[in-house]
Amino acid sequence: MTVSKTRVLIAGAGPTGLTLALWLTRLGVPVRIFDKAAAPGETSRALAVQARTLEF
């Protein structure tokens, strides 16, 4: 697999953004995550999390 020179900006560190960051990083794509919160959340921001997402 080749390493991409594309860099990706992910807006939001919720379950979708973090899962996307995980997969892109595994594929060799550099990512940066921006979120409106200055610190990690203390509560879940997911209405529902799929079981497969939890496995990651």
mmCIF file of C-alpha atoms in Angstrom, residues 27-47:
data_model
loop_
_atom_site.group_PDB
_atom_site.id
_atom_site.type_symbol
_atom_site.label_atom_id
_atom_site.label_comp_id
_atom_site.label_asym_id
_atom_site.label_seq_id
_atom_site.Cartn_x
_atom_site.Cartn_y
_atom_site.Cartn_z
ATOM 1 C CA LEU A 27 -4.056 3.701 5.496
ATOM 2 C CA GLY A 28 -1.106 6.054 5.933
ATOM 3 C CA VAL A 29 -3.068 9.273 5.475
ATOM 4 C CA PRO A 30 -2.048 12.019 7.917
ATOM 5 C CA VAL A 31 -5.009 13.526 9.755
ATOM 6 C CA ARG A 32 -5.657 16.433 12.065
ATOM 7 C CA ILE A 33 -8.782 16.541 14.221
ATOM 8 C CA PHE A 34 -10.395 19.834 15.229
ATOM 9 C CA ASP A 35 -13.227 20.007 17.710
ATOM 10 C CA LYS A 36 -15.108 22.933 19.211
ATOM 11 C CA ALA A 37 -14.424 21.667 22.741
ATOM 12 C CA ALA A 38 -11.085 22.654 24.238
ATOM 13 C CA ALA A 39 -10.810 19.443 26.280
ATOM 14 C CA PRO A 40 -12.078 15.863 26.089
ATOM 15 C CA GLY A 41 -15.783 15.502 26.756
ATOM 16 C CA GLU A 42 -17.139 14.110 29.984
ATOM 17 C CA THR A 43 -20.282 12.665 28.409
ATOM 18 C CA SER A 44 -21.033 10.693 25.272
ATOM 19 C CA ARG A 45 -21.884 12.671 22.155
ATOM 20 C CA ALA A 46 -23.262 9.645 20.345
ATOM 21 C CA LEU A 47 -26.949 8.936 20.183
#
